[in-house]
Coordinates of C-alpha atoms in Angstrom, one line a residue:
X1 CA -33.7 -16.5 -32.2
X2 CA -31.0 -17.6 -30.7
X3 CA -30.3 -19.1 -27.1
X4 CA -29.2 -17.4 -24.3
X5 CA -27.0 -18.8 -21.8
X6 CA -25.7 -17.9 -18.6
X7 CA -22.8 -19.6 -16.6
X8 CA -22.4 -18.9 -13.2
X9 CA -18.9 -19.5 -11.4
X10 CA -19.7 -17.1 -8.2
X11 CA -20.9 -20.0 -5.8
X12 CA -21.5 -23.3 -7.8
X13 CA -20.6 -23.7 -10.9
X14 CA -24.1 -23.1 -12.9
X15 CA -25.2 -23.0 -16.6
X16 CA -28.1 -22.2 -18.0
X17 CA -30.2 -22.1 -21.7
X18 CA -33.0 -20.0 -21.4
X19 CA -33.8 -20.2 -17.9
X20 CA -33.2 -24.0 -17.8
X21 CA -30.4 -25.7 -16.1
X22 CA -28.3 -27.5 -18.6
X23 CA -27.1 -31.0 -17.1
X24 CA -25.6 -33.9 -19.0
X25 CA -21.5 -33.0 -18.3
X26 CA -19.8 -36.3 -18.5
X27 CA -17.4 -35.7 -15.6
X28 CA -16.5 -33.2 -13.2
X29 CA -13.9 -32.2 -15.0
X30 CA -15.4 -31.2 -17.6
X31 CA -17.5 -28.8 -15.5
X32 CA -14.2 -27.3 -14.1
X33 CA -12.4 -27.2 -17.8
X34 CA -15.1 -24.9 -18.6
X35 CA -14.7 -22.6 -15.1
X36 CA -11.2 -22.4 -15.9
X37 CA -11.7 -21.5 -20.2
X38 CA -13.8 -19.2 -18.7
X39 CA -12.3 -17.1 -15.5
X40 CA -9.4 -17.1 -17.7
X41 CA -10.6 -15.7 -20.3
X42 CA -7.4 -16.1 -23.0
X43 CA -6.3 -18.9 -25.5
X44 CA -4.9 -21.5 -23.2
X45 CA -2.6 -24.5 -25.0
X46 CA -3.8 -27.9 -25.1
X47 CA -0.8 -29.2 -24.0
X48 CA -1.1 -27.3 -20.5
X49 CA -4.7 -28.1 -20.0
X50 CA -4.5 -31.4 -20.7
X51 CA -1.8 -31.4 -17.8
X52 CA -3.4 -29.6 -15.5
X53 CA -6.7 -32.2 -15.7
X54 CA -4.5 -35.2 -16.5
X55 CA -1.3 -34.8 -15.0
X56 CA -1.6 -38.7 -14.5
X57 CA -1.5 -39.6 -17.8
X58 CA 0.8 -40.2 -20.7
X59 CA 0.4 -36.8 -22.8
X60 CA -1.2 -38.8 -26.0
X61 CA -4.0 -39.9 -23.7
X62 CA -4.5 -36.7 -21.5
X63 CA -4.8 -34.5 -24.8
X64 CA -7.3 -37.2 -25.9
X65 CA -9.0 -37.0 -22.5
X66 CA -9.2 -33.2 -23.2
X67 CA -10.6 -33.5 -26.8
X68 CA -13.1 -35.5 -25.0
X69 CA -14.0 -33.1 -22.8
X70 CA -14.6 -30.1 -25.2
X71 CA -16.4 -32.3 -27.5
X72 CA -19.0 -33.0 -24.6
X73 CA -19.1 -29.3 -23.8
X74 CA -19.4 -28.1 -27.1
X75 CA -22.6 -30.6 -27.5
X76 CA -23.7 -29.2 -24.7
X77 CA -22.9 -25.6 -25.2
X78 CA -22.3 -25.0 -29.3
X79 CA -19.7 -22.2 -30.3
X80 CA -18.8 -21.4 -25.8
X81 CA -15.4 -22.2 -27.1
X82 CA -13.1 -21.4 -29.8
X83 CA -10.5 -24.2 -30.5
X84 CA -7.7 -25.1 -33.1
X85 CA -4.7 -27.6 -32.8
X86 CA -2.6 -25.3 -30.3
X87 CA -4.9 -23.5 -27.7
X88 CA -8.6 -23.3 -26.9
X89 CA -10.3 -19.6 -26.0
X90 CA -13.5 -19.4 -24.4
X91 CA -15.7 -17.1 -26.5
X92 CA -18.1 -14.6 -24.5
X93 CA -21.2 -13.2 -27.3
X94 CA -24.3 -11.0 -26.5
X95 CA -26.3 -14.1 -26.6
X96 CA -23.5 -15.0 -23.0
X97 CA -24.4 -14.0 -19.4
X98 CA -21.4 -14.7 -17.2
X99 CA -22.0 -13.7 -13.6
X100 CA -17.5 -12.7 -13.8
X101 CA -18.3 -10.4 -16.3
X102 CA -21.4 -8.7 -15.0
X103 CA -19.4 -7.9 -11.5
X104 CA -16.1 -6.4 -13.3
X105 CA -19.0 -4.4 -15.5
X106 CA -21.2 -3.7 -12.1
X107 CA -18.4 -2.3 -10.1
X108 CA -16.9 -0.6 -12.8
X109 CA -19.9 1.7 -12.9
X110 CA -18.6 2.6 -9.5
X111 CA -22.0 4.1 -7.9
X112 CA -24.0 2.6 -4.8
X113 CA -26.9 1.0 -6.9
X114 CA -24.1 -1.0 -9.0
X115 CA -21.8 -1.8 -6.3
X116 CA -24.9 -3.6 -4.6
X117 CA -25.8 -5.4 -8.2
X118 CA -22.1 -6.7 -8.0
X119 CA -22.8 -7.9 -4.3
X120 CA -26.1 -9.8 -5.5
X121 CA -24.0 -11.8 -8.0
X122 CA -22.2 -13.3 -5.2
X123 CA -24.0 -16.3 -4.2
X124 CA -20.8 -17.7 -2.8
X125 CA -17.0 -18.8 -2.8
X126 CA -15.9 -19.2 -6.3
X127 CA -16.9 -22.1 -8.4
X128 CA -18.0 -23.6 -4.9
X129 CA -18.2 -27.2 -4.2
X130 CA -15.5 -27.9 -6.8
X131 CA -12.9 -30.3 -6.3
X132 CA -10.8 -32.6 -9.0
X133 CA -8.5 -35.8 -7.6
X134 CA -5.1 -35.2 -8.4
X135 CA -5.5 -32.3 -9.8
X136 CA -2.9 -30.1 -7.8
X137 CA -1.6 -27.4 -10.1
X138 CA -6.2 -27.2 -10.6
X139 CA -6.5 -27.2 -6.7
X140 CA -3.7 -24.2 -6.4
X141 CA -5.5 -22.4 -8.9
X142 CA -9.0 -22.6 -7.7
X143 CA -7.8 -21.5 -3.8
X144 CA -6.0 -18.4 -5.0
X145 CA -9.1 -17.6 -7.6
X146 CA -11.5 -18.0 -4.5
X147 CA -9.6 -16.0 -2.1
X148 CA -8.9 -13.3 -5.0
X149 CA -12.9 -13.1 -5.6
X150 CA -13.6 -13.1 -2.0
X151 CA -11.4 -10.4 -1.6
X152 CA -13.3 -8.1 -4.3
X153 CA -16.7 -8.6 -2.8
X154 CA -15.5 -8.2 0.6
X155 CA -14.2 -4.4 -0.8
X156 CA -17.4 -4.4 -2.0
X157 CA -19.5 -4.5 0.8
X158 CA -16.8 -2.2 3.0
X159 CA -17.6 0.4 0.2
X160 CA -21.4 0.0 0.6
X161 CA -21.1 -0.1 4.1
X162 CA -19.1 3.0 4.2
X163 CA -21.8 4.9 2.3
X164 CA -24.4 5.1 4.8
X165 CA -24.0 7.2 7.7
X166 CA -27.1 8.2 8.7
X167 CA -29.2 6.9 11.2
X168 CA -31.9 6.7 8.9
X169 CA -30.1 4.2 6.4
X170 CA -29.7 1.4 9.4
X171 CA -31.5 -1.2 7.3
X172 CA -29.4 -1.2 4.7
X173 CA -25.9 -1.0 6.5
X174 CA -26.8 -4.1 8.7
X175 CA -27.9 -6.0 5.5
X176 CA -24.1 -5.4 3.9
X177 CA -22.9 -5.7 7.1
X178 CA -24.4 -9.1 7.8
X179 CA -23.1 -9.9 4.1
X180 CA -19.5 -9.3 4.9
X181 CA -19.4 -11.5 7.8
X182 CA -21.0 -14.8 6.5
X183 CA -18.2 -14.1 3.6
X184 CA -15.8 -13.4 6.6
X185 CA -17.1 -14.2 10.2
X186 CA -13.8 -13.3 11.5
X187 CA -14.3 -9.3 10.3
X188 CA -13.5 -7.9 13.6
X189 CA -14.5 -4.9 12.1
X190 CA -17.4 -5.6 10.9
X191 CA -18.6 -7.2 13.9
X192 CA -18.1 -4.1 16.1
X193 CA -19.8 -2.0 12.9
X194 CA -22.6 -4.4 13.4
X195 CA -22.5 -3.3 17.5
X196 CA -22.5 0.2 17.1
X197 CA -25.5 0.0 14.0
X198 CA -27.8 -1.9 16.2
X199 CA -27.1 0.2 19.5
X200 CA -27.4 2.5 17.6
X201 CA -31.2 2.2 15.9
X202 CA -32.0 0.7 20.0
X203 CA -31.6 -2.7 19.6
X204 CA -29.6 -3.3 22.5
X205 CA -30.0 -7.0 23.4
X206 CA -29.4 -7.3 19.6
X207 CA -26.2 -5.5 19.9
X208 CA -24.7 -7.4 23.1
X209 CA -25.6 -10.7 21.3
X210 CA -23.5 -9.6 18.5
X211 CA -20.6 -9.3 20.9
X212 CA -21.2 -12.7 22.5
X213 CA -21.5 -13.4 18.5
X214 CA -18.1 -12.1 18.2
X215 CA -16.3 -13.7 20.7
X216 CA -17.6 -17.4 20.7
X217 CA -16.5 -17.2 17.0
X218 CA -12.8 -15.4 17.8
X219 CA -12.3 -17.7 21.0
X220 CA -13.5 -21.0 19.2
X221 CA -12.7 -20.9 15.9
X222 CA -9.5 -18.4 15.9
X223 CA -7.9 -19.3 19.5
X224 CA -8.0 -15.3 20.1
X225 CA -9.7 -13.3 22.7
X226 CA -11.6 -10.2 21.2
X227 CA -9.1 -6.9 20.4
X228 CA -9.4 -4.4 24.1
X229 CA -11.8 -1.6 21.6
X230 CA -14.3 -4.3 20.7
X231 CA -14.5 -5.6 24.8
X232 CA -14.6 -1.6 25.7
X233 CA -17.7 -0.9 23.3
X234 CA -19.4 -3.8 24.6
X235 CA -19.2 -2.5 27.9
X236 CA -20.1 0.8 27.3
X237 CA -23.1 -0.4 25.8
X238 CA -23.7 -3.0 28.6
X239 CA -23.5 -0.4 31.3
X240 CA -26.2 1.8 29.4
X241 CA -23.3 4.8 28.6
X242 CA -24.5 3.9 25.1
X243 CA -28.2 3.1 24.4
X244 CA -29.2 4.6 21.1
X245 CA -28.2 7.3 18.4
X246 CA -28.9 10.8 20.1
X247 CA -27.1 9.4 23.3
X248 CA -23.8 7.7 21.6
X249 CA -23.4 10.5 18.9
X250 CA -20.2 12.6 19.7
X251 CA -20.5 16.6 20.7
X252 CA -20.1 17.1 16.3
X253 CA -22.9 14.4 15.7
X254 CA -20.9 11.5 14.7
X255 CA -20.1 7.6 16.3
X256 CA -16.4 7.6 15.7
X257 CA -15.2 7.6 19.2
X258 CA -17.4 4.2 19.8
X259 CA -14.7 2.4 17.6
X260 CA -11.7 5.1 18.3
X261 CA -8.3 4.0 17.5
X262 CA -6.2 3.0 20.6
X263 CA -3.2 5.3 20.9
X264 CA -0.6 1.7 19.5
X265 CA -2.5 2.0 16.2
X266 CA -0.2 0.6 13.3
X267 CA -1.9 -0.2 10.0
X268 CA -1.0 -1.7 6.8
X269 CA -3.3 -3.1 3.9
X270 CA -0.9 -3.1 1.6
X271 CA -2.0 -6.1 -1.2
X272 CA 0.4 -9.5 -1.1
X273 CA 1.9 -9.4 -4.1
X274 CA 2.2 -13.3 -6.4
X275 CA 5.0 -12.4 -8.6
X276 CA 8.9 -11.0 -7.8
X277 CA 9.2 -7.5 -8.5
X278 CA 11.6 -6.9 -11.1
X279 CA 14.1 -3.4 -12.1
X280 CA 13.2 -0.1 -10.7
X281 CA 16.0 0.3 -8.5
X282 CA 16.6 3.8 -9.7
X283 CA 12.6 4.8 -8.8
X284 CA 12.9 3.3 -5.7
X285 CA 15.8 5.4 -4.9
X286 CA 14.4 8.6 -5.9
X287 CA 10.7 7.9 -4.3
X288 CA 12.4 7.0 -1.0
X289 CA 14.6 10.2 -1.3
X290 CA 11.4 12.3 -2.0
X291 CA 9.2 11.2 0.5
X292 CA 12.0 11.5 3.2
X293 CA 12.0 15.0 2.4
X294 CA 9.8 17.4 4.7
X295 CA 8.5 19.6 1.7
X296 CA 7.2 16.5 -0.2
X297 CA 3.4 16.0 1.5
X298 CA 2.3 14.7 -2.2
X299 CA 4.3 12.7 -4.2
X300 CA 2.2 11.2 -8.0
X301 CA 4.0 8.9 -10.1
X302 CA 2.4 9.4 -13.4
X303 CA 2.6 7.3 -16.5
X304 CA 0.9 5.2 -19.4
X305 CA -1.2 2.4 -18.5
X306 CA 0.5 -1.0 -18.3
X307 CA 3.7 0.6 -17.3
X308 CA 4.0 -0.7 -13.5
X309 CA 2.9 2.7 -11.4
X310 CA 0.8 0.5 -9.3
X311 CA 3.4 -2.3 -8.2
X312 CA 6.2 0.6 -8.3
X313 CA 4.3 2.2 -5.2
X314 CA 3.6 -0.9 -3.6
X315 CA 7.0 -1.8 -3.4
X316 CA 8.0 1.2 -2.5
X317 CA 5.3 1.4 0.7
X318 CA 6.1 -1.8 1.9
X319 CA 9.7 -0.4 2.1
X320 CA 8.7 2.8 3.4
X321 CA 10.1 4.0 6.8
X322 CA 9.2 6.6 9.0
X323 CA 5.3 6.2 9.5
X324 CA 5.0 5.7 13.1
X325 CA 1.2 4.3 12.2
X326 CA 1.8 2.7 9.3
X327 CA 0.5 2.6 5.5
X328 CA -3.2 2.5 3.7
X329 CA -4.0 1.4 0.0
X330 CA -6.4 3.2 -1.4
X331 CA -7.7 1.1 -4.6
X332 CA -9.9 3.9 -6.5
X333 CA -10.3 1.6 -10.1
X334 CA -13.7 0.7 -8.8
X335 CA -15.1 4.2 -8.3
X336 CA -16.8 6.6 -11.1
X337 CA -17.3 9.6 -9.2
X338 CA -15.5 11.8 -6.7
X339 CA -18.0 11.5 -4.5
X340 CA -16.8 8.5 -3.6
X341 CA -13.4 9.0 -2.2
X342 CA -13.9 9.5 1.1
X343 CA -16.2 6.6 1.6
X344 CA -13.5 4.9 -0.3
X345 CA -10.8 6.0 1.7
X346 CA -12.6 5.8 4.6
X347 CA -13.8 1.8 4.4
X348 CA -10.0 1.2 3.1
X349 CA -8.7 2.2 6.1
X350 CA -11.6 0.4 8.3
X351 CA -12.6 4.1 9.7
X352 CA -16.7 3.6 10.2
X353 CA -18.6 6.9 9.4
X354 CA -21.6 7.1 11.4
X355 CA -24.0 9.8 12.3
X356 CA -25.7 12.5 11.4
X357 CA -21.9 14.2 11.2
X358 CA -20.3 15.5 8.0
X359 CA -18.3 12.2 6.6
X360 CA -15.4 14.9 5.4
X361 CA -15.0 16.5 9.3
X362 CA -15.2 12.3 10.5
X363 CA -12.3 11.6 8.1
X364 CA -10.3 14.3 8.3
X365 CA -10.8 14.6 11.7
X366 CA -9.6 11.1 11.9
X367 CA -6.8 11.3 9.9
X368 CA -5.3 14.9 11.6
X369 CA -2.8 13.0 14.2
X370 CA -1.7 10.0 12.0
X371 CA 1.9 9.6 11.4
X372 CA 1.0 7.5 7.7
X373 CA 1.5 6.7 4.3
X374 CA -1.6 6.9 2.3
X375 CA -1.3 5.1 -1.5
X376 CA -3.7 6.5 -3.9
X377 CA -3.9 3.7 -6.5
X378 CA -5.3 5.3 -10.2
X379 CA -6.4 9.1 -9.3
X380 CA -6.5 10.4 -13.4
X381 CA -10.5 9.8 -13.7
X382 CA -10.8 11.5 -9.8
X383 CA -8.7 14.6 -11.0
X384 CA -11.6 16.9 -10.1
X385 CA -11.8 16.0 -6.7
X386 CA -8.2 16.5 -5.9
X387 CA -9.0 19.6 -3.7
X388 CA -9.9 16.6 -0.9
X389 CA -6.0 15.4 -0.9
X390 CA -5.1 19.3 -0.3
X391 CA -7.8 19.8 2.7
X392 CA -6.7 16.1 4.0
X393 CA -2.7 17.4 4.2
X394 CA -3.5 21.0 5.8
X395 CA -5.3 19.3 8.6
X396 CA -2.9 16.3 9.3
X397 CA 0.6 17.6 9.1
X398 CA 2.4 14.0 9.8
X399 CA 0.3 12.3 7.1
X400 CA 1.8 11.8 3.3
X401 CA 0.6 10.4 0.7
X402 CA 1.8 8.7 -2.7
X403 CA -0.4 8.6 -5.6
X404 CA -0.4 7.1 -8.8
X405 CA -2.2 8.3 -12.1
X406 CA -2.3 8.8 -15.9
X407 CA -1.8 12.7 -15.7
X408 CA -1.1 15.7 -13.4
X409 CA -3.3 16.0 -10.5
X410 CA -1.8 19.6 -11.3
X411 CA -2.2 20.4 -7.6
X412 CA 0.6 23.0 -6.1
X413 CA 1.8 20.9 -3.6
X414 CA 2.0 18.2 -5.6
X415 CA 5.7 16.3 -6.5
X416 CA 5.8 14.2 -9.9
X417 CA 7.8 11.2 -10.8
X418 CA 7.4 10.5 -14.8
X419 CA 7.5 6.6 -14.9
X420 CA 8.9 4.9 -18.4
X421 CA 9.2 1.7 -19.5
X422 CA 11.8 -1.0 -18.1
X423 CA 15.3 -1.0 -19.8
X424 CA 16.4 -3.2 -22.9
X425 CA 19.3 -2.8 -25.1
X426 CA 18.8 -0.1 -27.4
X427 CA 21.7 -1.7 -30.0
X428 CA 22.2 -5.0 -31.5
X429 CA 25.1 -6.3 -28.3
X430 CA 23.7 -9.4 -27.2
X431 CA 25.9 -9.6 -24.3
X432 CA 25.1 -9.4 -20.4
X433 CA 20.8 -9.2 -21.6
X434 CA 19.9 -10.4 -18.7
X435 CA 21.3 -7.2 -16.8
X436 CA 18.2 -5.5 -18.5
X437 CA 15.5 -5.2 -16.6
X438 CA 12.5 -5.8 -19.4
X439 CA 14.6 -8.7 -20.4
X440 CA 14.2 -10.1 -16.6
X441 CA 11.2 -9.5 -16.5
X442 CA 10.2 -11.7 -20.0
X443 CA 12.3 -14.8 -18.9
X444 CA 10.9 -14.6 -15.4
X445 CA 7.4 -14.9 -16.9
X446 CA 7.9 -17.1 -19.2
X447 CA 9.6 -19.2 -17.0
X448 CA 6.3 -19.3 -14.8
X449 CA 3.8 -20.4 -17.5
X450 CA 7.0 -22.7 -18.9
X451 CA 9.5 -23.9 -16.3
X452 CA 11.8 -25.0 -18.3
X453 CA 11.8 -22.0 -21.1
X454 CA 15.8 -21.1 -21.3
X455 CA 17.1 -17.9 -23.3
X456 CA 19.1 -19.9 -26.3
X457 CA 21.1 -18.0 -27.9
X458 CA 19.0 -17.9 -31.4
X459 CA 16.1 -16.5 -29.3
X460 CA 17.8 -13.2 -28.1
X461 CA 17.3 -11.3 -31.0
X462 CA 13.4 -12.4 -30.5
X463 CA 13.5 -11.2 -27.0
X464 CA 15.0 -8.3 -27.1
X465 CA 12.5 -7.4 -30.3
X466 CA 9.9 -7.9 -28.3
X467 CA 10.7 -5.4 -25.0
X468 CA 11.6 -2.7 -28.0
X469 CA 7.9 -3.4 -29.7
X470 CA 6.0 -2.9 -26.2
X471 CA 9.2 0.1 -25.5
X472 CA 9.3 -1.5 -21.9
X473 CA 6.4 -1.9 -20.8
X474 CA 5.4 -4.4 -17.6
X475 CA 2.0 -5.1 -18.8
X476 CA 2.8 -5.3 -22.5
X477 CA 6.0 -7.6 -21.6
X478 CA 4.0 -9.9 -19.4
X479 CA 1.1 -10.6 -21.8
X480 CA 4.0 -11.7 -24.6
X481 CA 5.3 -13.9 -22.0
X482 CA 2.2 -15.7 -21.1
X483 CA 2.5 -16.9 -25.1
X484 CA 5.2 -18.9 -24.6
X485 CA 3.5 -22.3 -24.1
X486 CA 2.0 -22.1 -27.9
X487 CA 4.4 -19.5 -29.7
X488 CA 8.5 -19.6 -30.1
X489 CA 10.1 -16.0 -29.0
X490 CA 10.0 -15.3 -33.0
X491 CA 6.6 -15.9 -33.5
X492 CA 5.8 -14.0 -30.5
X493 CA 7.5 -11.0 -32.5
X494 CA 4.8 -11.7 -35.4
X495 CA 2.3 -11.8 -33.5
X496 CA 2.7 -8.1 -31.7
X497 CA 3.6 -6.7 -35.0
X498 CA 0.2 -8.2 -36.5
X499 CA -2.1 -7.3 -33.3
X500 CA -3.5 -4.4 -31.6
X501 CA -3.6 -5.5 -27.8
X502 CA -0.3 -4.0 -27.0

């Protein structure tokens, strides 16, 4: 029977045969070479790895160095990696448990019992402990790969947290609670969530503490004094006006006017973006012309997957204008059910639902004198619950929202942009390609996995091949691109015509 083995890159980097920790790694390096095989999850060229470890050395004796490295590992672990003379490719089996894989799976499942199995795998900040001397293109990597895990886990725990209401379910919201801020001990939020749960089940000294808490670690460790709603709930709590949960629940049985929103409210979540946003001028145009219009509450851009709906409505919400109190992303990838959205929209907008109250009245109720922009990122497996977006817009006339999806949500008030693929020459003119936008889009990429990958002329036939093979397409144009440190432009071409991925 084969081994099992089980790699863990959530906290410190961790590998496992059977139970057993498996030691014997020859340098650090080689610990963090596979981490990196591994979160990556792609072929990867030698010649870039053994720069990124070895950027030091003479290239014959980093891409020695390297073959060095995966021998040890292989000895270690036999078959974790697939390697031939231009790229290496971590290789994942059913005889592989790796902790990255079982929270995408976890999460994906998109239900409370899942969501928390995703939480558990994260025993801390991403391959933890880890650090290479002179390593820095490694470094970069590893900081944005931590703060793009922390990130996850800390939607994570605001969905759990979002999920219980009821007075009943105080253990388990102080518990994810209590997760999120070791993750993030500045979580304003979640500290005054914290406040309200404990005055709530009557611990009072517990709840002042976690104010003093609060502000020790704002004042100390931030330079800033806590915002005026978390110093007014402290004293509402200190003075006794709120003791425990029948005395702090609201006249309709719910907690939201202990954390109300102070009347200079201006929100926006919207997700940094790493790479330039390319073409789309014409979608821009017509998305800022729709929304500007009164009649247009609901506007879904609708489209295959891969073909940029996502960063089109980002771009266009960060450019938005007009929403006195700002704009909310609403991720819904994570979620299976529509049970789920208004938790979901709730925790993405940092709206605690407490109480015995209906968590549909608290949000809606919430929501009925905002001035916003809400961005409803992947509705199509949702489409059933669409009736909530109607009931959300008849209550809170100032409120639009902008919503992106595979199909119709085939609602009436509903407005529909049909997104296609990026431009690229349609005949054989070679001239002015760079005024296309999928052709931008390829040489931009490339350019970041290669900086010094020019268009020559030999290679524009090749390029513009390859927008026509993916017709367009962001994603499809993007993954070609990442090729370019192991294939030319024309044996990208061969290898799209030979594979199934795009």
């Amino acid at each position: 029977m084969s081994s099992l083995f089980r790699l863990q890159l959530l906290g410190p980097v961790s590998l496992y045969r059977d139970g057993e920790p498996i030691h014997g790694f020859k340098s650090r390096k080689v610990l963090a070479l596979l981490g990196y095989l591994a979160a990556e999850g792609r072929p990867i060229s030698r010649s870039y790895l053994a720069e990124l470890f070895w950027p030091d050395q003479p290239e014959s004796r980093s891409r020695n160095n390297l073959s060095q490295a995966l021998h040890n590992l292989l000895n270690l672990w036999p078959g974790c990696c697939e390697a031939n003379h231009h790229a290496i490719r971590f290789c994942s089996t059913a005889s592989t448990s790796l902790d990255l894989k079982g929270f995408n799976d976890w999460v994906g499942k998109g239900e409370v019992s899942t969501l928390a199995m995703a939480a558990e795998l994260y025993r801390g900040d991403f391959m933890a402990g880890m650090y290479l001397d002179n390593c820095p293109e490694f470094e970069q990597w590893l900081r944005l790969e931590q703060e793009n895990w922390r990130q996850r886990v800390t939607q994570v725990l605001r969905d759990l947290i979002a999920h219980y209401t009821q007075p009943n379910e105080t253990e388990q919201a102080l518990q994810f609670i209590s997760r999120l801020l070791e993750i993030d001990p500045g979580d304003e939020d979640a500290h005054r969530q914290k406040i309200v749960w404990l005055a709530q089940s009557g611990q009072r000294s517990a709840s002042l503490a976690q104010f003093e808490a609060c502000r020790l670690y704002l004042t100390e460790e931030l330079g800033v004094e806590p915002a005026s709603e978390t110093v007014q709930l402290y004293e509402r709590i200190r003075s006794g006006e709120l003791r425990h949960e029948a005395q702090i629940s609201t006249a309709n049985g719910n907690l939201s006017s202990a954390v109300s929103t102070p009347a200079s409210f201006f929100y926006n979540n919207l997700p940094a973006q790493s790479t330039s946003f390319i073409g789309r001028e014409e979608e821009l145009t017509l998305i800022e012309q729709y929304l500007g219009k009164p009649a247009c509450r609901l506007l879904t851009i609708i489209g295959l997957g891969g073909i940029g709906k996502t960063r089109l409505a980002l771009q266009s919400a960060a450019a938005a204008n007009g929403f006195r109190q700002g704009v909310c992303f609403v991720g819904l990838t994570s979620i299976s059910s529509p049970d789920f959205l208004i938790s979901t929209i709730a925790s993405a907008l940092k709206f605690p639902l407490y109480g015995r109250g209906d968590p549909k009245t608290q949000l809606i109720d919430y929501l009925s004198d905002k001035e916003m922009l809400l961005v409803l990122d992947n509705f199509e497996h949702l489409i059933s619950g669409a009736g909530l977006l109607v009931e959300i817009l008849q209550r809170a006339p100032h409120l639009k929202m902008l919503v992106t999806s595979r199909e119709r949500l085939s609602l009436q008030e509903e407005w529909i942009l049909d997104l296609q693929g990026l431009t690229f020459p349609e005949g054989d003119d070679m001239v002015l390609l760079e005024n296309y936008s999928a052709v931008q889009l390829f040489l931009q990429r490339a350019q970041q996995v290669q900086a010094d990958f020019w268009l020559r002329y030999l290679d524009k036939p090749a390029v513009v091949r390859i927008c026509r093979l993916v017709e367009g397409m962001p994603l499809g144009i993007e993954l070609a691109a990442a090729w370019i440190r192991t294939f030319s432009c024309r044996e990208i071409v061969v290898e799209i015509e030979k594979t199934t991925i795009f």
